Amino acid sequence: MRRLALAGLLLTLTACAPGGCQQTGSPETGDPNPAEEPLPGDPDAPETEPETPPEPAPEPVTWPHEPGGSLHPGSGSGATDATLWAARMRFPMEAAPAYANSQVYGYGGYLAPGPGGQCDARNYAYPWRDNFCETRSWTNGMCPAGKGHQGQDIRPATCEKKVHWAVAAEGGRVTSIGSYTVTLLGDSGRIYRYLHLDMAGVHALFPNEASRTVTRGQHLGKVSADFGGNATTIHLHFEIKAPVSSGGGAATVMFVPTYSSLVDSYQRLLSVS
């Protein structure tokens, strides 16, 4: 009898876990099938996608250009104001390349640095050069001398009339078409002026008041040499007028330096070209 009792006790001990006799399953929940963490190398472990590093931002597209205010030697004192007076505007020529420089002090101009016509390859090459405030008799309050060139001369890709489109720098309305000037009042309140376009073509595009509401990038006319019955070199003269405050007084709408805004907009044009 005693031997039978000992045998039963041994059977009971071998049925218990080393930590004591408990119910099978999760010690906390009693779940008979507790979830198991997969071990490293387990073929049943779920696959995880490796993290893809973010792509680096593209390098800004650039081209040779002189800093703002750096005029052609001997042509006057430039405005070094780097303000983006028309931030995010559309470049006023439809397509690149285009060449910002001086038509007066460039080859073929009446103050040219040497022999050569307006179609000289040196006029159609980088670097760009600012010519806002270039010596003129016109009033310009943003120039060191208080007068000077009121915009920027831009040559199109090639020395050809009536080929290359000028476009709206922003959406707005064409408020005036003169003998050689197109004026665009932008939705921002800024005023843009385009000179020396093919004016017959401009009138064909905008035959009446109802046609003069334009969208950003819309054709305004083709670059030519119109100058009120006379002729100039083939180029677009582009101006920006914006409200300028000084001394806490009321803002005055005046000609502002165009070069920084042109550099900014041309860089974006090259990025998508």
PDB file of C-alpha atoms in Angstrom:
ATOM      1  CA  MET A   1       0.000   0.000   0.000  1.00  0.00           C
ATOM      2  CA  ARG A   2       2.777   2.304   0.927  1.00  0.00           C
ATOM      3  CA  ARG A   3       4.530   1.532  -2.346  1.00  0.00           C
ATOM      4  CA  LEU A   4       1.372   2.462  -4.283  1.00  0.00           C
ATOM      5  CA  ALA A   5       1.133   5.852  -2.494  1.00  0.00           C
ATOM      6  CA  LEU A   6       4.774   6.673  -3.349  1.00  0.00           C
ATOM      7  CA  ALA A   7       4.218   5.779  -6.978  1.00  0.00           C
ATOM      8  CA  GLY A   8       1.185   8.105  -7.165  1.00  0.00           C
ATOM      9  CA  LEU A   9       3.183  10.927  -5.602  1.00  0.00           C
ATOM     10  CA  LEU A  10       5.965  10.495  -8.187  1.00  0.00           C
ATOM     11  CA  LEU A  11       3.436  10.599 -11.052  1.00  0.00           C
ATOM     12  CA  THR A  12       1.980  13.827  -9.683  1.00  0.00           C
ATOM     13  CA  LEU A  13       5.408  15.508  -9.438  1.00  0.00           C
ATOM     14  CA  THR A  14       6.433  14.574 -12.995  1.00  0.00           C
ATOM     15  CA  ALA A  15       3.187  16.078 -14.386  1.00  0.00           C
ATOM     16  CA  CYS A  16       4.025  19.541 -12.961  1.00  0.00           C
ATOM     17  CA  ALA A  17       6.277  22.134 -14.505  1.00  0.00           C
ATOM     18  CA  PRO A  18       9.485  23.006 -12.672  1.00  0.00           C
ATOM     19  CA  GLY A  19       7.865  26.190 -11.418  1.00  0.00           C
ATOM     20  CA  GLY A  20       4.865  24.359 -10.025  1.00  0.00           C
ATOM     21  CA  CYS A  21       1.664  22.804 -11.222  1.00  0.00           C
ATOM     22  CA  GLN A  22      -0.309  25.410 -13.222  1.00  0.00           C
ATOM     23  CA  GLN A  23      -2.830  25.421 -16.056  1.00  0.00           C
ATOM     24  CA  THR A  24      -1.360  25.170 -19.550  1.00  0.00           C
ATOM     25  CA  GLY A  25      -1.545  28.256 -21.790  1.00  0.00           C
ATOM     26  CA  SER A  26      -0.589  31.869 -21.200  1.00  0.00           C
ATOM     27  CA  PRO A  27       0.212  32.475 -17.531  1.00  0.00           C
ATOM     28  CA  GLU A  28      -1.635  35.797 -17.672  1.00  0.00           C
ATOM     29  CA  THR A  29      -4.556  35.176 -20.032  1.00  0.00           C
ATOM     30  CA  GLY A  30      -4.999  31.469 -19.968  1.00  0.00           C
ATOM     31  CA  ASP A  31      -4.881  31.473 -23.795  1.00  0.00           C
ATOM     32  CA  PRO A  32      -4.204  27.871 -24.840  1.00  0.00           C
ATOM     33  CA  ASN A  33      -2.362  29.137 -27.950  1.00  0.00           C
ATOM     34  CA  PRO A  34      -0.321  32.162 -26.937  1.00  0.00           C
ATOM     35  CA  ALA A  35       1.184  34.279 -29.744  1.00  0.00           C
ATOM     36  CA  GLU A  36       4.858  33.727 -30.215  1.00  0.00           C
ATOM     37  CA  GLU A  37       7.423  36.311 -31.312  1.00  0.00           C
ATOM     38  CA  PRO A  38       9.215  35.096 -34.452  1.00  0.00           C
ATOM     39  CA  LEU A  39      12.838  34.281 -33.911  1.00  0.00           C
ATOM     40  CA  PRO A  40      15.547  35.735 -36.142  1.00  0.00           C
ATOM     41  CA  GLY A  41      15.862  33.632 -39.277  1.00  0.00           C
ATOM     42  CA  ASP A  42      12.401  32.133 -38.805  1.00  0.00           C
ATOM     43  CA  PRO A  43      11.074  31.329 -42.323  1.00  0.00           C
ATOM     44  CA  ASP A  44       7.548  32.163 -41.155  1.00  0.00           C
ATOM     45  CA  ALA A  45       8.507  35.672 -39.970  1.00  0.00           C
ATOM     46  CA  PRO A  46       6.761  38.467 -41.965  1.00  0.00           C
ATOM     47  CA  GLU A  47       9.025  40.219 -44.448  1.00  0.00           C
ATOM     48  CA  THR A  48       9.650  43.959 -43.915  1.00  0.00           C
ATOM     49  CA  GLU A  49      10.357  46.326 -46.794  1.00  0.00           C
ATOM     50  CA  PRO A  50      13.750  48.067 -46.491  1.00  0.00           C
ATOM     51  CA  GLU A  51      13.412  51.837 -46.061  1.00  0.00           C
ATOM     52  CA  THR A  52      14.105  53.772 -49.269  1.00  0.00           C
ATOM     53  CA  PRO A  53      16.243  56.858 -48.629  1.00  0.00           C
ATOM     54  CA  PRO A  54      14.659  60.086 -49.930  1.00  0.00           C
ATOM     55  CA  GLU A  55      15.921  61.293 -53.284  1.00  0.00           C
ATOM     56  CA  PRO A  56      18.236  64.299 -53.026  1.00  0.00           C
ATOM     57  CA  ALA A  57      16.769  67.620 -54.130  1.00  0.00           C
ATOM     58  CA  PRO A  58      17.839  68.551 -57.679  1.00  0.00           C
ATOM     59  CA  GLU A  59      20.586  71.105 -58.023  1.00  0.00           C
ATOM     60  CA  PRO A  60      19.243  74.535 -59.084  1.00  0.00           C
ATOM     61  CA  VAL A  61      19.648  75.111 -62.801  1.00  0.00           C
ATOM     62  CA  THR A  62      21.957  78.035 -63.407  1.00  0.00           C
ATOM     63  CA  TRP A  63      23.725  79.899 -66.184  1.00  0.00           C
ATOM     64  CA  PRO A  64      26.432  82.574 -66.280  1.00  0.00           C
ATOM     65  CA  HIS A  65      25.066  85.920 -65.117  1.00  0.00           C
ATOM     66  CA  GLU A  66      26.530  88.998 -63.502  1.00  0.00           C
ATOM     67  CA  PRO A  67      25.093  90.235 -60.181  1.00  0.00           C
ATOM     68  CA  GLY A  68      22.327  92.828 -60.085  1.00  0.00           C
ATOM     69  CA  GLY A  69      23.566  96.395 -60.466  1.00  0.00           C
ATOM     70  CA  SER A  70      26.637  95.339 -62.445  1.00  0.00           C
ATOM     71  CA  LEU A  71      26.176  97.444 -65.571  1.00  0.00           C
ATOM     72  CA  HIS A  72      28.287  97.518 -68.703  1.00  0.00           C
ATOM     73  CA  PRO A  73      31.476  99.449 -67.855  1.00  0.00           C
ATOM     74  CA  GLY A  74      30.974 103.163 -68.396  1.00  0.00           C
ATOM     75  CA  SER A  75      27.191 102.922 -68.771  1.00  0.00           C
ATOM     76  CA  GLY A  76      26.175 104.331 -65.384  1.00  0.00           C
ATOM     77  CA  SER A  77      25.652 103.275 -61.772  1.00  0.00           C
ATOM     78  CA  GLY A  78      23.311 100.336 -61.241  1.00  0.00           C
ATOM     79  CA  ALA A  79      20.784  99.596 -58.509  1.00  0.00           C
ATOM     80  CA  THR A  80      22.097  96.834 -56.246  1.00  0.00           C
ATOM     81  CA  ASP A  81      18.676  96.253 -54.635  1.00  0.00           C
ATOM     82  CA  ALA A  82      18.170  92.464 -54.672  1.00  0.00           C
ATOM     83  CA  THR A  83      14.452  92.604 -53.770  1.00  0.00           C
ATOM     84  CA  LEU A  84      12.247  90.197 -55.703  1.00  0.00           C
ATOM     85  CA  TRP A  85       9.711  92.845 -56.649  1.00  0.00           C
ATOM     86  CA  ALA A  86       7.778  90.272 -58.666  1.00  0.00           C
ATOM     87  CA  ALA A  87       8.451  87.020 -56.824  1.00  0.00           C
ATOM     88  CA  ARG A  88       7.281  83.888 -58.676  1.00  0.00           C
ATOM     89  CA  MET A  89       6.415  85.807 -61.853  1.00  0.00           C
ATOM     90  CA  ARG A  90       6.564  83.974 -65.170  1.00  0.00           C
ATOM     91  CA  PHE A  91       9.635  84.835 -67.284  1.00  0.00           C
ATOM     92  CA  PRO A  92       8.336  87.264 -69.962  1.00  0.00           C
ATOM     93  CA  MET A  93       9.719  85.276 -72.901  1.00  0.00           C
ATOM     94  CA  GLU A  94       8.015  82.002 -73.757  1.00  0.00           C
ATOM     95  CA  ALA A  95      11.165  79.959 -74.248  1.00  0.00           C
ATOM     96  CA  ALA A  96      14.853  79.866 -73.405  1.00  0.00           C
ATOM     97  CA  PRO A  97      17.497  80.803 -74.244  1.00  0.00           C
ATOM     98  CA  ALA A  98      17.179  84.544 -73.834  1.00  0.00           C
ATOM     99  CA  TYR A  99      19.922  87.078 -73.223  1.00  0.00           C
ATOM    100  CA  ALA A 100      19.601  89.967 -70.783  1.00  0.00           C
ATOM    101  CA  ASN A 101      22.113  92.674 -71.717  1.00  0.00           C
ATOM    102  CA  SER A 102      22.271  96.184 -73.147  1.00  0.00           C
ATOM    103  CA  GLN A 103      20.998  97.036 -76.607  1.00  0.00           C
ATOM    104  CA  VAL A 104      22.605 100.512 -76.501  1.00  0.00           C
ATOM    105  CA  TYR A 105      26.015  99.379 -75.254  1.00  0.00           C
ATOM    106  CA  GLY A 106      25.866  96.035 -77.064  1.00  0.00           C
ATOM    107  CA  TYR A 107      27.179  95.407 -80.567  1.00  0.00           C
ATOM    108  CA  GLY A 108      25.058  97.271 -83.098  1.00  0.00           C
ATOM    109  CA  GLY A 109      23.954  99.813 -80.474  1.00  0.00           C
ATOM    110  CA  TYR A 110      24.843 103.480 -80.831  1.00  0.00           C
ATOM    111  CA  LEU A 111      27.342 103.201 -77.941  1.00  0.00           C
ATOM    112  CA  ALA A 112      28.722  99.800 -78.951  1.00  0.00           C
ATOM    113  CA  PRO A 113      32.152  98.724 -77.622  1.00  0.00           C
ATOM    114  CA  GLY A 114      33.409  98.056 -81.121  1.00  0.00           C
ATOM    115  CA  PRO A 115      32.482  97.065 -84.688  1.00  0.00           C
ATOM    116  CA  GLY A 116      29.661  94.574 -85.145  1.00  0.00           C
ATOM    117  CA  GLY A 117      25.974  94.573 -85.958  1.00  0.00           C
ATOM    118  CA  GLN A 118      23.017  93.817 -83.707  1.00  0.00           C
ATOM    119  CA  CYS A 119      23.103  90.154 -84.767  1.00  0.00           C
ATOM    120  CA  ASP A 120      26.687  89.750 -83.587  1.00  0.00           C
ATOM    121  CA  ALA A 121      27.030  86.430 -81.764  1.00  0.00           C
ATOM    122  CA  ARG A 122      28.410  88.266 -78.716  1.00  0.00           C
ATOM    123  CA  ASN A 123      24.956  89.770 -78.153  1.00  0.00           C
ATOM    124  CA  TYR A 124      23.464  86.270 -78.131  1.00  0.00           C
ATOM    125  CA  ALA A 125      25.621  84.691 -75.482  1.00  0.00           C
ATOM    126  CA  TYR A 126      25.905  84.546 -71.712  1.00  0.00           C
ATOM    127  CA  PRO A 127      26.655  86.033 -69.261  1.00  0.00           C
ATOM    128  CA  TRP A 128      23.595  88.105 -68.493  1.00  0.00           C
ATOM    129  CA  ARG A 129      24.136  91.706 -67.471  1.00  0.00           C
ATOM    130  CA  ASP A 130      21.785  94.111 -65.686  1.00  0.00           C
ATOM    131  CA  ASN A 131      20.989  97.402 -67.422  1.00  0.00           C
ATOM    132  CA  PHE A 132      18.347  98.942 -65.133  1.00  0.00           C
ATOM    133  CA  CYS A 133      19.599 102.498 -64.353  1.00  0.00           C
ATOM    134  CA  GLU A 134      21.843 102.561 -67.417  1.00  0.00           C
ATOM    135  CA  THR A 135      22.472 106.213 -68.290  1.00  0.00           C
ATOM    136  CA  ARG A 136      19.307 107.865 -69.657  1.00  0.00           C
ATOM    137  CA  SER A 137      17.481 111.150 -69.097  1.00  0.00           C
ATOM    138  CA  TRP A 138      14.294 109.482 -67.811  1.00  0.00           C
ATOM    139  CA  THR A 139      13.291 109.922 -64.153  1.00  0.00           C
ATOM    140  CA  ASN A 140      13.937 106.800 -62.086  1.00  0.00           C
ATOM    141  CA  GLY A 141      13.782 107.146 -58.317  1.00  0.00           C
ATOM    142  CA  MET A 142      15.358 103.719 -57.741  1.00  0.00           C
ATOM    143  CA  CYS A 143      18.613 104.700 -59.453  1.00  0.00           C
ATOM    144  CA  PRO A 144      21.586 106.231 -57.623  1.00  0.00           C
ATOM    145  CA  ALA A 145      21.504 109.187 -60.041  1.00  0.00           C
ATOM    146  CA  GLY A 146      17.722 109.630 -59.756  1.00  0.00           C
ATOM    147  CA  LYS A 147      17.313 108.921 -63.442  1.00  0.00           C
ATOM    148  CA  GLY A 148      18.201 106.159 -65.894  1.00  0.00           C
ATOM    149  CA  HIS A 149      16.939 103.194 -67.878  1.00  0.00           C
ATOM    150  CA  GLN A 150      13.607 102.053 -66.454  1.00  0.00           C
ATOM    151  CA  GLY A 151      13.664  98.369 -67.368  1.00  0.00           C
ATOM    152  CA  GLN A 152      15.766  95.511 -68.713  1.00  0.00           C
ATOM    153  CA  ASP A 153      16.675  94.765 -72.316  1.00  0.00           C
ATOM    154  CA  ILE A 154      16.287  91.084 -73.262  1.00  0.00           C
ATOM    155  CA  ARG A 155      17.298  89.617 -76.603  1.00  0.00           C
ATOM    156  CA  PRO A 156      15.419  86.512 -77.794  1.00  0.00           C
ATOM    157  CA  ALA A 157      17.093  83.248 -78.745  1.00  0.00           C
ATOM    158  CA  THR A 158      17.931  84.424 -82.262  1.00  0.00           C
ATOM    159  CA  CYS A 159      18.257  87.742 -84.083  1.00  0.00           C
ATOM    160  CA  GLU A 160      14.921  87.437 -85.907  1.00  0.00           C
ATOM    161  CA  LYS A 161      11.880  89.688 -85.859  1.00  0.00           C
ATOM    162  CA  LYS A 162       8.367  88.376 -85.212  1.00  0.00           C
ATOM    163  CA  VAL A 163       9.484  84.858 -84.255  1.00  0.00           C
ATOM    164  CA  HIS A 164       9.828  84.706 -80.475  1.00  0.00           C
ATOM    165  CA  TRP A 165       6.805  85.131 -78.198  1.00  0.00           C
ATOM    166  CA  ALA A 166       6.613  87.474 -75.229  1.00  0.00           C
ATOM    167  CA  VAL A 167       4.153  86.199 -72.614  1.00  0.00           C
ATOM    168  CA  ALA A 168       2.212  87.487 -69.611  1.00  0.00           C
ATOM    169  CA  ALA A 169       4.290  87.557 -66.433  1.00  0.00           C
ATOM    170  CA  GLU A 170       1.100  86.883 -64.466  1.00  0.00           C
ATOM    171  CA  GLY A 171      -2.628  86.781 -65.037  1.00  0.00           C
ATOM    172  CA  GLY A 172      -4.328  90.129 -65.381  1.00  0.00           C
ATOM    173  CA  ARG A 173      -5.563  92.558 -67.964  1.00  0.00           C
ATOM    174  CA  VAL A 174      -3.968  94.400 -70.868  1.00  0.00           C
ATOM    175  CA  THR A 175      -4.886  97.973 -70.029  1.00  0.00           C
ATOM    176  CA  SER A 176      -3.092  99.829 -72.810  1.00  0.00           C
ATOM    177  CA  ILE A 177      -1.683  99.195 -76.271  1.00  0.00           C
ATOM    178  CA  GLY A 178       0.400 102.097 -77.564  1.00  0.00           C
ATOM    179  CA  SER A 179       2.526 102.645 -80.647  1.00  0.00           C
ATOM    180  CA  TYR A 180       5.271 100.426 -79.227  1.00  0.00           C
ATOM    181  CA  THR A 181       4.188  99.576 -75.661  1.00  0.00           C
ATOM    182  CA  VAL A 182       1.876  96.940 -74.170  1.00  0.00           C
ATOM    183  CA  THR A 183       0.849  97.482 -70.535  1.00  0.00           C
ATOM    184  CA  LEU A 184      -0.343  94.578 -68.371  1.00  0.00           C
ATOM    185  CA  LEU A 185      -1.964  95.174 -64.978  1.00  0.00           C
ATOM    186  CA  GLY A 186      -1.361  91.966 -63.042  1.00  0.00           C
ATOM    187  CA  ASP A 187      -3.809  90.460 -60.570  1.00  0.00           C
ATOM    188  CA  SER A 188      -1.198  91.235 -57.883  1.00  0.00           C
ATOM    189  CA  GLY A 189      -1.492  94.971 -58.583  1.00  0.00           C
ATOM    190  CA  ARG A 190       1.930  95.140 -60.242  1.00  0.00           C
ATOM    191  CA  ILE A 191       2.243  96.716 -63.681  1.00  0.00           C
ATOM    192  CA  TYR A 192       4.357  95.158 -66.433  1.00  0.00           C
ATOM    193  CA  ARG A 193       5.306  96.975 -69.641  1.00  0.00           C
ATOM    194  CA  TYR A 194       6.519  95.269 -72.826  1.00  0.00           C
ATOM    195  CA  LEU A 195       8.181  97.453 -75.472  1.00  0.00           C
ATOM    196  CA  HIS A 196       9.182  96.846 -79.122  1.00  0.00           C
ATOM    197  CA  LEU A 197       6.823  93.965 -79.920  1.00  0.00           C
ATOM    198  CA  ASP A 198       5.295  93.499 -83.370  1.00  0.00           C
ATOM    199  CA  MET A 199       2.422  95.882 -82.710  1.00  0.00           C
ATOM    200  CA  ALA A 200       0.310  94.822 -85.678  1.00  0.00           C
ATOM    201  CA  GLY A 201       0.382  91.314 -84.255  1.00  0.00           C
ATOM    202  CA  VAL A 202      -0.528  92.633 -80.805  1.00  0.00           C
ATOM    203  CA  HIS A 203      -3.618  94.385 -82.176  1.00  0.00           C
ATOM    204  CA  ALA A 204      -4.636  91.180 -83.962  1.00  0.00           C
ATOM    205  CA  LEU A 205      -4.420  89.252 -80.669  1.00  0.00           C
ATOM    206  CA  PHE A 206      -6.387  91.888 -78.734  1.00  0.00           C
ATOM    207  CA  PRO A 207      -8.871  93.456 -81.151  1.00  0.00           C
ATOM    208  CA  ASN A 208     -11.290  94.703 -78.465  1.00  0.00           C
ATOM    209  CA  GLU A 209     -11.719  95.225 -74.720  1.00  0.00           C
ATOM    210  CA  ALA A 210     -13.362  91.838 -74.231  1.00  0.00           C
ATOM    211  CA  SER A 211     -10.197  90.071 -75.436  1.00  0.00           C
ATOM    212  CA  ARG A 212      -7.794  91.744 -73.034  1.00  0.00           C
ATOM    213  CA  THR A 213      -8.108  89.555 -69.925  1.00  0.00           C
ATOM    214  CA  VAL A 214      -5.079  87.251 -69.982  1.00  0.00           C
ATOM    215  CA  THR A 215      -3.731  84.282 -68.063  1.00  0.00           C
ATOM    216  CA  ARG A 216      -0.201  83.700 -66.827  1.00  0.00           C
ATOM    217  CA  GLY A 217       2.045  82.701 -69.746  1.00  0.00           C
ATOM    218  CA  GLN A 218      -0.438  83.771 -72.434  1.00  0.00           C
ATOM    219  CA  HIS A 219       0.997  85.170 -75.669  1.00  0.00           C
ATOM    220  CA  LEU A 220       1.121  88.973 -75.775  1.00  0.00           C
ATOM    221  CA  GLY A 221       3.052  89.485 -78.997  1.00  0.00           C
ATOM    222  CA  LYS A 222       6.254  88.638 -80.825  1.00  0.00           C
ATOM    223  CA  VAL A 223       9.545  90.380 -80.134  1.00  0.00           C
ATOM    224  CA  SER A 224      10.402  92.828 -82.880  1.00  0.00           C
ATOM    225  CA  ALA A 225      11.960  96.303 -83.282  1.00  0.00           C
ATOM    226  CA  ASP A 226       8.891  98.589 -83.344  1.00  0.00           C
ATOM    227  CA  PHE A 227       9.544 102.031 -81.904  1.00  0.00           C
ATOM    228  CA  GLY A 228       6.636 104.278 -82.815  1.00  0.00           C
ATOM    229  CA  GLY A 229       7.317 104.572 -86.531  1.00  0.00           C
ATOM    230  CA  ASN A 230      11.064 104.213 -86.107  1.00  0.00           C
ATOM    231  CA  ALA A 231      13.122 101.095 -85.544  1.00  0.00           C
ATOM    232  CA  THR A 232      15.343  99.923 -82.720  1.00  0.00           C
ATOM    233  CA  THR A 233      17.362  96.739 -82.393  1.00  0.00           C
ATOM    234  CA  ILE A 234      15.494  93.436 -82.034  1.00  0.00           C
ATOM    235  CA  HIS A 235      14.832  93.055 -78.326  1.00  0.00           C
ATOM    236  CA  LEU A 236      12.207  93.125 -75.604  1.00  0.00           C
ATOM    237  CA  HIS A 237      12.407  96.046 -73.172  1.00  0.00           C
ATOM    238  CA  PHE A 238      10.660  94.785 -70.007  1.00  0.00           C
ATOM    239  CA  GLU A 239       9.586  96.916 -67.041  1.00  0.00           C
ATOM    240  CA  ILE A 240       7.964  96.346 -63.654  1.00  0.00           C
ATOM    241  CA  LYS A 241       6.141  99.037 -61.669  1.00  0.00           C
ATOM    242  CA  ALA A 242       5.206  98.276 -58.061  1.00  0.00           C
ATOM    243  CA  PRO A 243       4.135 100.134 -54.897  1.00  0.00           C
ATOM    244  CA  VAL A 244       7.182 101.370 -52.980  1.00  0.00           C
ATOM    245  CA  SER A 245       6.922 102.753 -49.432  1.00  0.00           C
ATOM    246  CA  SER A 246       9.522 105.070 -47.945  1.00  0.00           C
ATOM    247  CA  GLY A 247       9.633 106.759 -44.553  1.00  0.00           C
ATOM    248  CA  GLY A 248       6.316 105.274 -43.453  1.00  0.00           C
ATOM    249  CA  GLY A 249       4.364 107.355 -45.958  1.00  0.00           C
ATOM    250  CA  ALA A 250       1.902 106.233 -48.598  1.00  0.00           C
ATOM    251  CA  ALA A 251       3.267 103.833 -51.187  1.00  0.00           C
ATOM    252  CA  THR A 252       4.167 105.227 -54.595  1.00  0.00           C
ATOM    253  CA  VAL A 253       3.864 103.107 -57.713  1.00  0.00           C
ATOM    254  CA  MET A 254       7.185 103.410 -59.508  1.00  0.00           C
ATOM    255  CA  PHE A 255       9.677 101.611 -61.719  1.00  0.00           C
ATOM    256  CA  VAL A 256      11.546  98.981 -59.700  1.00  0.00           C
ATOM    257  CA  PRO A 257      14.673  96.925 -60.483  1.00  0.00           C
ATOM    258  CA  THR A 258      13.704  94.030 -62.726  1.00  0.00           C
ATOM    259  CA  TYR A 259      16.914  91.997 -62.773  1.00  0.00           C
ATOM    260  CA  SER A 260      16.466  89.875 -59.620  1.00  0.00           C
ATOM    261  CA  SER A 261      12.930  88.880 -60.608  1.00  0.00           C
ATOM    262  CA  LEU A 262      14.128  88.001 -64.105  1.00  0.00           C
ATOM    263  CA  VAL A 263      16.955  85.835 -62.717  1.00  0.00           C
ATOM    264  CA  ASP A 264      14.482  84.050 -60.425  1.00  0.00           C
ATOM    265  CA  SER A 265      11.923  83.434 -63.167  1.00  0.00           C
ATOM    266  CA  TYR A 266      14.513  82.383 -65.776  1.00  0.00           C
ATOM    267  CA  GLN A 267      15.972  79.812 -63.389  1.00  0.00           C
ATOM    268  CA  ARG A 268      12.514  78.252 -63.022  1.00  0.00           C
ATOM    269  CA  LEU A 269      12.018  78.347 -66.803  1.00  0.00           C
ATOM    270  CA  LEU A 270      15.301  76.490 -67.350  1.00  0.00           C
ATOM    271  CA  SER A 271      14.290  73.912 -64.716  1.00  0.00           C
ATOM    272  CA  VAL A 272      11.285  72.810 -66.769  1.00  0.00           C
ATOM    273  CA  SER A 273      12.735  73.301 -70.250  1.00  0.00           C
TER     274      SER A 273
END
